[in-house]
mmCIF file of C-alpha atoms and ligand atoms in Angstrom:
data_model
loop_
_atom_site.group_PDB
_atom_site.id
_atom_site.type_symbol
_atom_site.label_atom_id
_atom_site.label_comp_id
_atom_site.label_asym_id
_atom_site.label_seq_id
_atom_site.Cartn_x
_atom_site.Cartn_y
_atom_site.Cartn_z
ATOM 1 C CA UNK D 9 12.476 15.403 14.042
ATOM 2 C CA UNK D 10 11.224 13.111 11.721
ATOM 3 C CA UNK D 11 8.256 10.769 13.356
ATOM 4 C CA UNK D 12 7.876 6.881 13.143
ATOM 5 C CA UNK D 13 6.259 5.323 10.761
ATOM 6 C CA UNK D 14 3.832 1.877 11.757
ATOM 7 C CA UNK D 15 2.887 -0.317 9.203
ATOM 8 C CA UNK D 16 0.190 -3.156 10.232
ATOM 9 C CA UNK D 17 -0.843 -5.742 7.646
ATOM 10 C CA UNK D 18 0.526 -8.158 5.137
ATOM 11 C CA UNK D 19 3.409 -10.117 3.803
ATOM 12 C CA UNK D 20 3.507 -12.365 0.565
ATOM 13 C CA UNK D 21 5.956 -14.248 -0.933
ATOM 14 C CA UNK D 22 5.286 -12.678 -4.875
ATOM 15 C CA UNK D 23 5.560 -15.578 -7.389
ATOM 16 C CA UNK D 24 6.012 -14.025 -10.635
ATOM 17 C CA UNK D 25 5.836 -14.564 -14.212
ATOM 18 C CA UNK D 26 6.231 -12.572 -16.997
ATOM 19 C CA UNK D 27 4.342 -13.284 -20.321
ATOM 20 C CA UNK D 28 4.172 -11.946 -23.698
ATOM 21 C CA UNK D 29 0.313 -11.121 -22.758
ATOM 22 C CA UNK D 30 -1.615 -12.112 -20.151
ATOM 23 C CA UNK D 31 -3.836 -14.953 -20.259
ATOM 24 C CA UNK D 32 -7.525 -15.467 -21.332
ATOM 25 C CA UNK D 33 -10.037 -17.509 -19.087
ATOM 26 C CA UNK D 34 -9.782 -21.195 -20.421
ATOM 27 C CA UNK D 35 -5.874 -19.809 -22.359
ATOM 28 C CA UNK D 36 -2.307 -21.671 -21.622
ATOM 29 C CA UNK D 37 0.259 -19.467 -22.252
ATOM 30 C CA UNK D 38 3.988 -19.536 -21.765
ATOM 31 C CA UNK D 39 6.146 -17.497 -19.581
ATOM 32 C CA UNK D 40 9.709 -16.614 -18.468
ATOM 33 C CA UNK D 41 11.429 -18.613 -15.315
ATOM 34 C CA UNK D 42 9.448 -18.127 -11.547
ATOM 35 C CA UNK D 43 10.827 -15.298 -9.987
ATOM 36 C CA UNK D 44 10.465 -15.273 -5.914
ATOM 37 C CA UNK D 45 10.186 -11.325 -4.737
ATOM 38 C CA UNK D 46 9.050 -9.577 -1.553
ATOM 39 C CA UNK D 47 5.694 -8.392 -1.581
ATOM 40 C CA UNK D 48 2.227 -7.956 0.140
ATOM 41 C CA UNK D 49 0.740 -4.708 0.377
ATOM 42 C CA UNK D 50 1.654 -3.701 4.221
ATOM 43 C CA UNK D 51 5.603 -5.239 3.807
ATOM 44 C CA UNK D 52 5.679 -3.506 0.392
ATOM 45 C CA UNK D 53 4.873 -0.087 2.240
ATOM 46 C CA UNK D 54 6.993 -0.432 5.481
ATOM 47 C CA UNK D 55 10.095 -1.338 2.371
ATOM 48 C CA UNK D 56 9.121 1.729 0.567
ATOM 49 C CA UNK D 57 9.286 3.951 3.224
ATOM 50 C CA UNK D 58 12.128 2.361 5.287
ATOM 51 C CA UNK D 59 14.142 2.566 2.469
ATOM 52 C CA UNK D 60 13.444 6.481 2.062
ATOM 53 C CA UNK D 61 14.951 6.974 5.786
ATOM 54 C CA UNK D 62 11.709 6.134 7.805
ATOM 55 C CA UNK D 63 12.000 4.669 10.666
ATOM 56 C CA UNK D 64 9.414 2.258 10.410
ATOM 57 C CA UNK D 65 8.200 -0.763 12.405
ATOM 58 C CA UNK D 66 5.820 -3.469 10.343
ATOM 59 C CA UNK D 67 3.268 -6.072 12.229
ATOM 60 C CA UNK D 68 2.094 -9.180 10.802
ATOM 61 C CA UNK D 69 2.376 -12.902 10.526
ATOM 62 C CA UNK D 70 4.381 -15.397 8.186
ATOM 63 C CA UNK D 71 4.353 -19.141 8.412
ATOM 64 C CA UNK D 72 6.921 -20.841 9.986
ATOM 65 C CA UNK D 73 8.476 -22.145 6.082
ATOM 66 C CA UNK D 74 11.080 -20.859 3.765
ATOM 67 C CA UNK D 75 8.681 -17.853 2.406
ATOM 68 C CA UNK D 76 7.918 -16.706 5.789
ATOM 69 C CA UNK D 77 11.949 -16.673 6.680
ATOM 70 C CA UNK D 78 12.738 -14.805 3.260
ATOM 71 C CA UNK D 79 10.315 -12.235 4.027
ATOM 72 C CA UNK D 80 11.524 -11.474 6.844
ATOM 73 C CA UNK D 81 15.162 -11.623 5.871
ATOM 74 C CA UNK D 82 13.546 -8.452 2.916
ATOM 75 C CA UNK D 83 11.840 -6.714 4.773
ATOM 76 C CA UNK D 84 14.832 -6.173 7.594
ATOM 77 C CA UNK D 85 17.191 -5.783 4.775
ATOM 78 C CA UNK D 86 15.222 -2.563 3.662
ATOM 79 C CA UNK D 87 15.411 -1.822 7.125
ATOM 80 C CA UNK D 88 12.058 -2.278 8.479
ATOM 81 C CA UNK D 89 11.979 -3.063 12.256
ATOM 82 C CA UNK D 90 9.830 -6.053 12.088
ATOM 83 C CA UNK D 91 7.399 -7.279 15.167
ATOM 84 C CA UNK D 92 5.695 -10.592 12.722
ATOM 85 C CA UNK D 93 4.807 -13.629 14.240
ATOM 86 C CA UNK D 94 5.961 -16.560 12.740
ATOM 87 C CA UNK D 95 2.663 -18.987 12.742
ATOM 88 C CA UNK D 96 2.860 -22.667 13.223
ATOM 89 C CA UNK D 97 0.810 -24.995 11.024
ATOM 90 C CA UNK D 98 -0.316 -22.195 8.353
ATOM 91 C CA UNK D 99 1.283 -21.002 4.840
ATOM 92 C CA UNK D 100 2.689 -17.571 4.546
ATOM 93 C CA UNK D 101 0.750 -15.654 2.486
ATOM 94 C CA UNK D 102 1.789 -15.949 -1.110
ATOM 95 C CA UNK D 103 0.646 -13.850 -4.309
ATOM 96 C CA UNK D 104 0.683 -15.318 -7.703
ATOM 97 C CA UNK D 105 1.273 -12.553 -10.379
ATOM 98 C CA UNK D 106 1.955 -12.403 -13.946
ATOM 99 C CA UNK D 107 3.069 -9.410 -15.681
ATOM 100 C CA UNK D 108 2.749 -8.602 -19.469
ATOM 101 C CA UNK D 109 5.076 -6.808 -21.734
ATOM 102 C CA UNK D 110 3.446 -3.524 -21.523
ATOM 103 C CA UNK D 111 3.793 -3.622 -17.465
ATOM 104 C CA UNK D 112 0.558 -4.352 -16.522
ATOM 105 C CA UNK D 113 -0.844 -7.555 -14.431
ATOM 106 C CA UNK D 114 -2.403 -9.592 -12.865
ATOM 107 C CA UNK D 115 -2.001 -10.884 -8.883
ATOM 108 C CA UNK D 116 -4.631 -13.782 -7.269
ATOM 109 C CA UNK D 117 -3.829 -13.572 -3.358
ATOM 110 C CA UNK D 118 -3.508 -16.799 -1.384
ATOM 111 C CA UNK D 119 -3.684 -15.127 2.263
ATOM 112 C CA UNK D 120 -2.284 -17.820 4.386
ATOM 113 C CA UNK D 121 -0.899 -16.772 7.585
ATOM 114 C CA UNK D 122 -2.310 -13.327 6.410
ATOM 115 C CA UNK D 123 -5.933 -14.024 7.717
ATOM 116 C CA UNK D 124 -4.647 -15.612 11.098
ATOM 117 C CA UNK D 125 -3.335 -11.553 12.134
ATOM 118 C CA UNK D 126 -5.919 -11.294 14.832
ATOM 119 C CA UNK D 127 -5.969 -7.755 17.547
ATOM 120 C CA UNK D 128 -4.275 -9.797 20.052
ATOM 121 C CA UNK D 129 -1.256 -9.940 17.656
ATOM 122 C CA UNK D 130 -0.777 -5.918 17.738
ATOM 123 C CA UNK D 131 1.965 -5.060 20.488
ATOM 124 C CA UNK D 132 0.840 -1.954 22.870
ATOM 125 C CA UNK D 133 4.192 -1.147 22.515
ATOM 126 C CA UNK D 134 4.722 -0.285 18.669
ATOM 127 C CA UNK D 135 1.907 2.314 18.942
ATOM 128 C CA UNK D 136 3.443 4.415 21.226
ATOM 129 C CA UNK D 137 5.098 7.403 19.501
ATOM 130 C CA UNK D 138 3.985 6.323 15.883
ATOM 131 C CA UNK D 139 3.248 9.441 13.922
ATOM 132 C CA UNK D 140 1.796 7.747 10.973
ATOM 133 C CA UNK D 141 0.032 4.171 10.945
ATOM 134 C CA UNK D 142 -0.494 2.531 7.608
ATOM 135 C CA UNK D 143 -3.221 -0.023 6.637
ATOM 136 C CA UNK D 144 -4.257 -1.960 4.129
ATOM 137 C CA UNK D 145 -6.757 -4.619 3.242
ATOM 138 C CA UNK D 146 -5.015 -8.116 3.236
ATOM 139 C CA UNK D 147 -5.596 -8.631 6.873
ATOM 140 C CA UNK D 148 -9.159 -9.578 8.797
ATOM 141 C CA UNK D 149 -11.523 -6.197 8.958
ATOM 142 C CA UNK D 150 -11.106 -6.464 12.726
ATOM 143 C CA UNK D 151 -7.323 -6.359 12.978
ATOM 144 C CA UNK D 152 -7.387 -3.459 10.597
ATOM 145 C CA UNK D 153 -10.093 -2.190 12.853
ATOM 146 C CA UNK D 154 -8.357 -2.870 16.102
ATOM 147 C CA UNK D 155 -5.107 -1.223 14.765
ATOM 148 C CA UNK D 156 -6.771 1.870 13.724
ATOM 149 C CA UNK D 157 -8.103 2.383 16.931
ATOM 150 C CA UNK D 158 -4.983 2.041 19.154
ATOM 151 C CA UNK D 159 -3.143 4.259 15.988
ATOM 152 C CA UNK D 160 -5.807 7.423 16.472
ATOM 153 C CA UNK D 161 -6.189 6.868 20.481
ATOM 154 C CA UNK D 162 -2.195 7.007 20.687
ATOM 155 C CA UNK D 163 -2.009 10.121 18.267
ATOM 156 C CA UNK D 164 -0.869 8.625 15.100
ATOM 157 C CA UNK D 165 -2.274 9.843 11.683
ATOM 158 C CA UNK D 166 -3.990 7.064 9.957
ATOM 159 C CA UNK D 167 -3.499 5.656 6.413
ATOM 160 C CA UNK D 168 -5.917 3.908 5.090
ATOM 161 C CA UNK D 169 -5.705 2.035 1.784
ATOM 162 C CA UNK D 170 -8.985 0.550 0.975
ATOM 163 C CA UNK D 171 -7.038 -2.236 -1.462
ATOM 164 C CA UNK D 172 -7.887 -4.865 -2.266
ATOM 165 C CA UNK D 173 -10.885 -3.141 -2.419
ATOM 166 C CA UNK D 174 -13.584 -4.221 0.071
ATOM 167 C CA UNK D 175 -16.791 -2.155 1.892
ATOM 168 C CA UNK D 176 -15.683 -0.782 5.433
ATOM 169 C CA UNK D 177 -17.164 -0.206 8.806
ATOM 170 C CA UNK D 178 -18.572 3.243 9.647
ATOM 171 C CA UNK D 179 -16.029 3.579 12.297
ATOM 172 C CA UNK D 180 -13.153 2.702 10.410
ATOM 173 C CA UNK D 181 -13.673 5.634 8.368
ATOM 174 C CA UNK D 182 -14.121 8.047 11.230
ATOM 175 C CA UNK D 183 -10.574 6.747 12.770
ATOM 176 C CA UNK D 184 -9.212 7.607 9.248
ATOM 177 C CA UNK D 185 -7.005 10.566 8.827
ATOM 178 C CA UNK D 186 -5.990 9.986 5.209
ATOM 179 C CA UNK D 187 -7.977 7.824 2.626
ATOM 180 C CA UNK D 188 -6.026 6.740 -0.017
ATOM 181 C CA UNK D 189 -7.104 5.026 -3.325
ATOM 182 C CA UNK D 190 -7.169 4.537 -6.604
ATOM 183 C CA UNK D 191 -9.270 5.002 -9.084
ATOM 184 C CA UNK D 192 -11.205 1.826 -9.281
ATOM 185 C CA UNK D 193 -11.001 1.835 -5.516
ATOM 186 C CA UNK D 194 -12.816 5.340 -5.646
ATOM 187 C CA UNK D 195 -15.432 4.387 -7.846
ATOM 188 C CA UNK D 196 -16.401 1.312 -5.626
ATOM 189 C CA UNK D 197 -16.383 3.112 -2.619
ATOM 190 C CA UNK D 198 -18.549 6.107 -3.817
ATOM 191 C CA UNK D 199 -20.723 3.708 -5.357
ATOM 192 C CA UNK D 200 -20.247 4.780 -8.559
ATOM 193 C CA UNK D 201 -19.564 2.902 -12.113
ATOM 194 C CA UNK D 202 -16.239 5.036 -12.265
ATOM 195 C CA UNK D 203 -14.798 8.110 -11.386
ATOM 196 C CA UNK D 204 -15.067 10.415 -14.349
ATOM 197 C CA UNK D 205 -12.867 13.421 -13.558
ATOM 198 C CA UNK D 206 -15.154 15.813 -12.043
ATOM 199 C CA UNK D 207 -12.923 16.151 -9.275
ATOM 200 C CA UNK D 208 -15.343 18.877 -7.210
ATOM 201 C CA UNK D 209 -18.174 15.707 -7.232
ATOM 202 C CA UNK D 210 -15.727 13.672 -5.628
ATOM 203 C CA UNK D 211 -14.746 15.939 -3.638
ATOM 204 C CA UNK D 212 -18.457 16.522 -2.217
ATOM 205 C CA UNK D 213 -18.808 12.758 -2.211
ATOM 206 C CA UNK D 214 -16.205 12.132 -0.183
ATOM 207 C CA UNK D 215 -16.778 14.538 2.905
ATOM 208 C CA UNK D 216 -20.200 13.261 2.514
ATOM 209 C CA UNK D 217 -18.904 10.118 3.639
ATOM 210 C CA UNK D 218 -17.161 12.110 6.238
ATOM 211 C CA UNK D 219 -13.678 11.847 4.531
ATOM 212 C CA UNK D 220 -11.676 15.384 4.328
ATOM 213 C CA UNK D 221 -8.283 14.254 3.084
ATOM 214 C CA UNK D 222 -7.785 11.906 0.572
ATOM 215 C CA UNK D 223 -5.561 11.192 -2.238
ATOM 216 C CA UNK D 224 -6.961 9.174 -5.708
ATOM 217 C CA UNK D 225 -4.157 7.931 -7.287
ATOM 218 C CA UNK D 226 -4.574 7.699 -11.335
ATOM 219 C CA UNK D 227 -1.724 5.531 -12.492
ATOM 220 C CA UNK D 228 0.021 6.876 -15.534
ATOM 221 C CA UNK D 229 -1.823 9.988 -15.081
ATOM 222 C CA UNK D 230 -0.594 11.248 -11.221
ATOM 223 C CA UNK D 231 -3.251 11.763 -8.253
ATOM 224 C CA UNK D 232 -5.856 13.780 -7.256
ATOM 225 C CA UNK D 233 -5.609 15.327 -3.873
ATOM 226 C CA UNK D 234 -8.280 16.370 -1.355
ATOM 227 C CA UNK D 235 -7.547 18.257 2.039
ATOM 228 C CA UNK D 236 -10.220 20.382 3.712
ATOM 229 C CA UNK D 237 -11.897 21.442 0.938
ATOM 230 C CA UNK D 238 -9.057 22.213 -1.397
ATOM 231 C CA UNK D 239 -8.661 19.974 -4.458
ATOM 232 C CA UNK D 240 -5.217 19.605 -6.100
ATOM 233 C CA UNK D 241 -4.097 17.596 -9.085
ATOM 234 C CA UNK D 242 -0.769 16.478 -8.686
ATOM 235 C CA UNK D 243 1.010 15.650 -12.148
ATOM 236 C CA UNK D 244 2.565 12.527 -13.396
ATOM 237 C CA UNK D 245 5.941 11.947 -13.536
ATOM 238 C CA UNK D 246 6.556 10.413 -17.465
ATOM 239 C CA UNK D 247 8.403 7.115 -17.015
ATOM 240 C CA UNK D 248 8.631 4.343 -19.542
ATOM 241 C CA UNK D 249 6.611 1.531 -17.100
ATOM 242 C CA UNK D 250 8.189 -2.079 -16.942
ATOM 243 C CA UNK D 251 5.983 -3.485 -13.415
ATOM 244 C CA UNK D 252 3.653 -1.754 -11.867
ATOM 245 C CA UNK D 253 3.325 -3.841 -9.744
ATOM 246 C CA UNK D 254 3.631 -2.771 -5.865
ATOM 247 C CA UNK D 255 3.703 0.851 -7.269
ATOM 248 C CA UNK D 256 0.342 2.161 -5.415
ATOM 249 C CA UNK D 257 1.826 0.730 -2.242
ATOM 250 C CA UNK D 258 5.650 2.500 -3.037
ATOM 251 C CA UNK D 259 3.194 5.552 -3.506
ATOM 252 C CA UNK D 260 1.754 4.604 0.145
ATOM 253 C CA UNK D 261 5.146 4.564 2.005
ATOM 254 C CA UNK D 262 6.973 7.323 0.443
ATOM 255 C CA UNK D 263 3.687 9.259 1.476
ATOM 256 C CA UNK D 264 3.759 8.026 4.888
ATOM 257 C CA UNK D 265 7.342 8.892 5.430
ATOM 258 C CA UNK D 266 6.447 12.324 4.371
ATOM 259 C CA UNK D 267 3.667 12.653 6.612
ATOM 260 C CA UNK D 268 5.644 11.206 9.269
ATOM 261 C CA UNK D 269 7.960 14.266 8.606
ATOM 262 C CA UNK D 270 5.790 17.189 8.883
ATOM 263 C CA UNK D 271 4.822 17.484 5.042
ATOM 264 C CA UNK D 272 1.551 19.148 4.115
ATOM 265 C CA UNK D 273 -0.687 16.351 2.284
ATOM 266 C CA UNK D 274 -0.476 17.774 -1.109
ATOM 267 C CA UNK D 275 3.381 17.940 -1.118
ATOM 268 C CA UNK D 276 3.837 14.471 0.508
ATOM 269 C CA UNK D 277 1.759 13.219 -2.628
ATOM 270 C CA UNK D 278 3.593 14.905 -4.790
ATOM 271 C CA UNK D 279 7.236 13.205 -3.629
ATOM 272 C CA UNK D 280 5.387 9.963 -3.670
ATOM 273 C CA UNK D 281 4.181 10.375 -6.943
ATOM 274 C CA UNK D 282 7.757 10.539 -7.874
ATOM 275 C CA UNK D 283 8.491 7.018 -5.842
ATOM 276 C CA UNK D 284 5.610 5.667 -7.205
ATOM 277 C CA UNK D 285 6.999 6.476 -11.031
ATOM 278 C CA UNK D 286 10.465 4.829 -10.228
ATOM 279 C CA UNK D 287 8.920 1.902 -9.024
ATOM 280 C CA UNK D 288 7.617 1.273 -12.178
ATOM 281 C CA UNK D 289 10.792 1.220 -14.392
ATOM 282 C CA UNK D 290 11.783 -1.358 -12.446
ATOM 283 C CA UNK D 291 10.408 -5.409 -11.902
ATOM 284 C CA UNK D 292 9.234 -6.312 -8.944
ATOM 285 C CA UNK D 293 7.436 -4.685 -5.990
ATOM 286 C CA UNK D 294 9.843 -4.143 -3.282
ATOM 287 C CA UNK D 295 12.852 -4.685 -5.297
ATOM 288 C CA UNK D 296 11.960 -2.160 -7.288
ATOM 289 C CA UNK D 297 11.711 0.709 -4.571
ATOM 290 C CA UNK D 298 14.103 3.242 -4.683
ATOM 291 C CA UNK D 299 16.004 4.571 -1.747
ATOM 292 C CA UNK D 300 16.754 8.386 -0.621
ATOM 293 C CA UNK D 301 20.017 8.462 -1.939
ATOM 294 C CA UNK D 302 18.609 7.469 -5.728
ATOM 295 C CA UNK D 303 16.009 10.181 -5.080
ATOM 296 C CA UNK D 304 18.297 13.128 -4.135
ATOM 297 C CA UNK D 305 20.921 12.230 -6.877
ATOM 298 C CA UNK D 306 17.952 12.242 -9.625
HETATM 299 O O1 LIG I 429 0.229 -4.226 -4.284
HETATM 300 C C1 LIG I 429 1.087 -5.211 -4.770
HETATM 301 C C2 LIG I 429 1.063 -6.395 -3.881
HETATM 302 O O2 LIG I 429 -0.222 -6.971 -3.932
HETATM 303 C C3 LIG I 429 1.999 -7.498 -4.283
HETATM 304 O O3 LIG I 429 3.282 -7.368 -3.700
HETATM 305 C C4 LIG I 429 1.263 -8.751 -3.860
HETATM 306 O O4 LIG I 429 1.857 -9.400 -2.777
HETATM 307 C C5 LIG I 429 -0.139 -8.292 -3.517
HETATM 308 O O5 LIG I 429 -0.349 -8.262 -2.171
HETATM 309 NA NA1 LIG I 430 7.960 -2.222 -10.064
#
């Protein structure tokens, strides 16, 4: 029996543009028509995971405008269950991204109804029975907080994605079953001007900082997986990249719906590894996801 998954966090609207290359400070350059797509960080992983036969249940707020209602419209259409408040008098988060030829990008956050997730917007309800809880970094430290204690007290396994990047409480950490980062991430939160391959230093690093399991994803170049001592480096999976945008959080969900299954860490990285690669053949964040059937006939 397959456990639920909880995802508490964000929604964007993704406004994106493609260009030749990106941008210098102080450059105008000229891209291809807006493109409206599903995103922020929490939504993306409840999509990714929903859509590889999770049941999953995503908190958050939207405004009360047209992003807020086509975000929600998505996410249920991946088949998210969704408990997000719909917040007078504020934005829905929106993220303005362009992406360059090569796949790579660039994404400034406007948080909007993003920062207004307080604790007293997380249902008692949703935690009960939640195997896995996922978290991110786009809502207020003390929601994340809040969540993470309800997730551990009720049993769940928690997620945490330290992106966007930002410095976390001590007891954040401690409710943490599963860091997950990547590489720039790592470096930051180990204090260090990058992480340099000498997996074994990370490792002692990390449980240092009292964190057992962990996965560092590398991009192009798979993830590096920590679990009680044992490090394992799970391989790439080639793919020509169009967007990688979203593809860390695809990464996040498909892990998370293995979790929620029973999966060993090191072999739940290693299927989202593969989710993560897909994503990135394809535009977009959630759009891009692919679904369980797509993964079995592969
Ligand atoms: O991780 C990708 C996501 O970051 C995008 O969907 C965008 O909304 C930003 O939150
Ligand atoms: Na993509």
């Amino acid at each position: 029996m397959t456990g639920r998954v909880l995802v508490v966090g964000s929604l964007n609207a993704d406004l994106v543009v493609r260009t030749a290359r990106l941008p210098a400070a102080g450059e105008t350059v000229t891209g291809t028509d807006l493109v409206t797509e599903a995103g922020g960080k929490s939504s993306n992983q409840a999509a990714a995971a929903a859509l590889l036969g999770a049941s999953v249940v995503l908190v958050g707020a939207v405004g009360s405008d047209a992003h807020g209602r086509f975000l929600l419209e998505r996410t249920r259409w991946a088949g998210v269950a969704t408990a997000v408040e719909s917040l007078d008098g504020v934005a829905t988060g929106v993220a303005v991204i362009t992406v360059d030829r090569a796949g790579e990008n660039t994404i400034v956050l406007s948080p909007g109804a993003n920062a207004q997730l307080t604790p007293a917007h997380l249902p008692a309800v949703v935690f009960e029975g939640a195997a896995v809880l996922c978290l991110a970094l786009e809502v207020p430290m003390e929601t994340v907080l809040a969540a993470a204690r309800r997730g551990h007290e009720s049993g769940a396994a928690v997620v945490l994605n330290l992106s966007p990047y930002a410095a976390v409480p001590d007891e954040l950490l401690r409710l943490t079953d599963v860091l997950l980062v990547n590489e720039h991430e790592a470096a930051r939160f180990l204090g260090w001007g990058r992480v340099d391959g000498d997996w074994e230093a990370v490792r002692r690093s990390l449980s240092g900082r009292g964190i057992d399991r962990a996965v560092v994803t590398l991009g192009g170049d798979g993830a590096v997986v920590f679990d009680a001592g044992a490090v394992t480096t799970v391989p790439a999976v080639p793919v020509e990249v169009v967007d990688s945008t979203g593809c860390g959080d695809a990464f996040t969900g498909a892990l998370a719906h293995r979790l929620a299954a029973g999966d060993r860490l090191v072999d739940a990285a290693r299927f989202a590894a593969l989710v993560g690669a897909i994503a990135a053949t394809r535009a977009g964040a959630q759009a891009s996801y692919p679904t369980a059937v797509e993964i079995s006939e592969g």
